[in-house]
Coordinates of N, CA and C in Angstrom, one line a residue:
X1268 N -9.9 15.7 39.1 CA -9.7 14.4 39.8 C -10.7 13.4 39.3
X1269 N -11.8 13.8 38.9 CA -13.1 12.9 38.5 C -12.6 12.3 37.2
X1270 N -11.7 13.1 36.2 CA -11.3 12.5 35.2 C -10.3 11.9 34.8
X1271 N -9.1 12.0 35.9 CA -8.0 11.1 36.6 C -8.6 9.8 36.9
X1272 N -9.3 9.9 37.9 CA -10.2 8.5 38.4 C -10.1 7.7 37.0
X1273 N -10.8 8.1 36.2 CA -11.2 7.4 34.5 C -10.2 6.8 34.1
X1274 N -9.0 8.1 34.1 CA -7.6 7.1 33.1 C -7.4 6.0 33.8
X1275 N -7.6 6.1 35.1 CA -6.9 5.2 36.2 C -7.5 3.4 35.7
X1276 N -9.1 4.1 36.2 CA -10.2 3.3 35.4 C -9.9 2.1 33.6
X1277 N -9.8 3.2 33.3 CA -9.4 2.9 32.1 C -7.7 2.0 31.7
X1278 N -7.2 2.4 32.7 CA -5.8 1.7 32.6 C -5.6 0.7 33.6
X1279 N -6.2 0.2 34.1 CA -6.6 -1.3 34.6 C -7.5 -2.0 33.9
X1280 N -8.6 -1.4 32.8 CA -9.3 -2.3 32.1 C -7.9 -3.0 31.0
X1281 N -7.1 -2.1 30.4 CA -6.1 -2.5 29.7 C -5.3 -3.4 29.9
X1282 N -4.5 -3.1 31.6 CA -4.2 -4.0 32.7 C -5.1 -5.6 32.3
X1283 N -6.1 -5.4 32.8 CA -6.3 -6.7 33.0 C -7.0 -7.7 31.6
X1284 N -6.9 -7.0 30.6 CA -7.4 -7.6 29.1 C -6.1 -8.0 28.1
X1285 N -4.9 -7.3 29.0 CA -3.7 -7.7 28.4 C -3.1 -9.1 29.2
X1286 N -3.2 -9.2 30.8 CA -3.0 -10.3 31.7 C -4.0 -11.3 31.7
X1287 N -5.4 -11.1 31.3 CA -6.6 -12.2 30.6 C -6.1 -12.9 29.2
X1288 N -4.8 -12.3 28.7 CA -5.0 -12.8 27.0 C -6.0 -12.7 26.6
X1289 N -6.7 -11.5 26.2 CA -7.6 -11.1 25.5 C -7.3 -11.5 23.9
X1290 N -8.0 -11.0 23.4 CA -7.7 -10.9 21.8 C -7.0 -9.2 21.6
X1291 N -6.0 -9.0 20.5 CA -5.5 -8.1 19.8 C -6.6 -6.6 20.0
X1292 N -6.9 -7.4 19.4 CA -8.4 -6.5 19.0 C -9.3 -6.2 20.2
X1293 N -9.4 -6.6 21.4 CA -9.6 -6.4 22.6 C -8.9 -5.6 23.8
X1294 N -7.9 -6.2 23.3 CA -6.6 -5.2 24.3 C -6.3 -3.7 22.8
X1295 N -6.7 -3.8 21.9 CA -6.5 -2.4 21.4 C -8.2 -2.0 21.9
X1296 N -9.2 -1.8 21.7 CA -10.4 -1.3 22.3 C -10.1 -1.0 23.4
X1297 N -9.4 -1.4 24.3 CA -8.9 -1.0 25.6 C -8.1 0.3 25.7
X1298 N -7.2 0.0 24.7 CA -6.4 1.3 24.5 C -7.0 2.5 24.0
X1299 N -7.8 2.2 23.1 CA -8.8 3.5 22.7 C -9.1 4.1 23.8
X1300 N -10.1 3.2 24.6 CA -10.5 4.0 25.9 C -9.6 4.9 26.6
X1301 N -8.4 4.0 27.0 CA -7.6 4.6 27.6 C -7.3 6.2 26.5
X1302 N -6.6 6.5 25.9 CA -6.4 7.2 24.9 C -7.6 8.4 25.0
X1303 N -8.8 7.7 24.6 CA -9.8 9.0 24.8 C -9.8 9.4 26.0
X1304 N -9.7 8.4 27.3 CA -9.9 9.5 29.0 C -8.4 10.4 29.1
X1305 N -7.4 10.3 28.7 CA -6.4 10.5 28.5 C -6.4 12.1 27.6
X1306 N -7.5 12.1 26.6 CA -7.1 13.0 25.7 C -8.3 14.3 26.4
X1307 N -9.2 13.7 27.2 CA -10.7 14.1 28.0 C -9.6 15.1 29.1
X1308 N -8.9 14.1 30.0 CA -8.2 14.8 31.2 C -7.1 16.2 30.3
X1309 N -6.6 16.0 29.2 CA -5.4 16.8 28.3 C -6.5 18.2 28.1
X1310 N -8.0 18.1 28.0 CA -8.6 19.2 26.9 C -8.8 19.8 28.5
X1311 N -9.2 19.4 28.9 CA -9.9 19.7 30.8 C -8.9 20.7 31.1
X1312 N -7.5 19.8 31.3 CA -6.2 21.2 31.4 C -6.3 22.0 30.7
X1313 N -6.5 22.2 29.3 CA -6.5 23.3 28.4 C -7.6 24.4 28.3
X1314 N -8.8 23.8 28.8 CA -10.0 24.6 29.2 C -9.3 25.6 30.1
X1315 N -8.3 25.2 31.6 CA -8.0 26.2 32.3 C -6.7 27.1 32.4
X1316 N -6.4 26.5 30.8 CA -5.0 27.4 30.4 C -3.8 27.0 29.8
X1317 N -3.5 25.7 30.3 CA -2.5 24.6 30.1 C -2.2 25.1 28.5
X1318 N -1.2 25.5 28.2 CA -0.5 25.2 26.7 C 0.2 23.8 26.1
X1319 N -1.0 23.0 25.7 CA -1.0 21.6 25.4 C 0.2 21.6 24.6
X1320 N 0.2 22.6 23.1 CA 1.3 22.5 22.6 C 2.8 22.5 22.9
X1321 N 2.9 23.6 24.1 CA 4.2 23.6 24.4 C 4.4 22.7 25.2
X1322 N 3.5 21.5 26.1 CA 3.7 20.8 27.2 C 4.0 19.4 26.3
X1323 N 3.2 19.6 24.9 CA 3.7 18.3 24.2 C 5.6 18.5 23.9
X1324 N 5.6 20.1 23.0 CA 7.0 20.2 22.2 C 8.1 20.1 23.7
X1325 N 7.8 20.4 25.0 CA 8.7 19.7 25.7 C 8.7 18.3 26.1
X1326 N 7.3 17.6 25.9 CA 8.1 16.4 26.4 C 8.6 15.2 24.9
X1327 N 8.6 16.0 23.9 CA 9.3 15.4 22.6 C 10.5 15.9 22.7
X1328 N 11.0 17.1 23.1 CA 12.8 17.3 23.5 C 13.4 16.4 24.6
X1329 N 12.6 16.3 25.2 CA 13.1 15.5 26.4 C 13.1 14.0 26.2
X1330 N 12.2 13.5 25.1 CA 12.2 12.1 25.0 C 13.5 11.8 24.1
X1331 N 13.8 12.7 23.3 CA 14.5 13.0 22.0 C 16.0 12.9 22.7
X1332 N 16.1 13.4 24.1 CA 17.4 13.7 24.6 C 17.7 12.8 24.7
X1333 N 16.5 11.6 25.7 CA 16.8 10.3 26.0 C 17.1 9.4 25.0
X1334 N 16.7 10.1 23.7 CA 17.0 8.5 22.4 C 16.3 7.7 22.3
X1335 N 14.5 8.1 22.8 CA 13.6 7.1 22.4 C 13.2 7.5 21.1
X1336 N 13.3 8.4 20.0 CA 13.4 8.2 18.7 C 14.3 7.8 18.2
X1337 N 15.4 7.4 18.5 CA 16.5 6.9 17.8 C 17.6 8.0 18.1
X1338 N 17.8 9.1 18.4 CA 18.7 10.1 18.5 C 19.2 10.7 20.3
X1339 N 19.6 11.7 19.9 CA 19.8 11.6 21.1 C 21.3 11.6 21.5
X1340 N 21.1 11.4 22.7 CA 23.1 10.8 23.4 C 22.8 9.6 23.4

């Protein structure tokens, strides 16, 4: 939960540096953050078992179904 809180954190600094018109280069430093608490909460699951790999290779079938790479139905 403590590292939920962060992405949350982190995804309102993004939020509001993209609705400030920040600079490029500001609103991506934002995204970093986000991305690292993001990748912080991903390892946390895997410390208690979580199969990162298979929870990735399913949600790339599923994105794949929908045709957000180009394919798809």
């Amino acid at each position: 939960p403590v590292q939920l809180s962060k992405v949350h954190e982190e995804f309102n600094e993004v939020t509001d540096a993209y609705f400030s018109e920040e600079t490029p280069e500001r609103i991506a430093e934002e995204l970093m953050d986000l991305d690292h608490s993001v990748e912080q909460a991903l390892r946390r699951l895997e410390l208690i078992g979580v199969d990162l790999n298979a929870v990735k290779r399913g949600v790339i079938e599923k994105n794949d179904a929908r045709g957000y790479y180009g394919g798809g139905e």
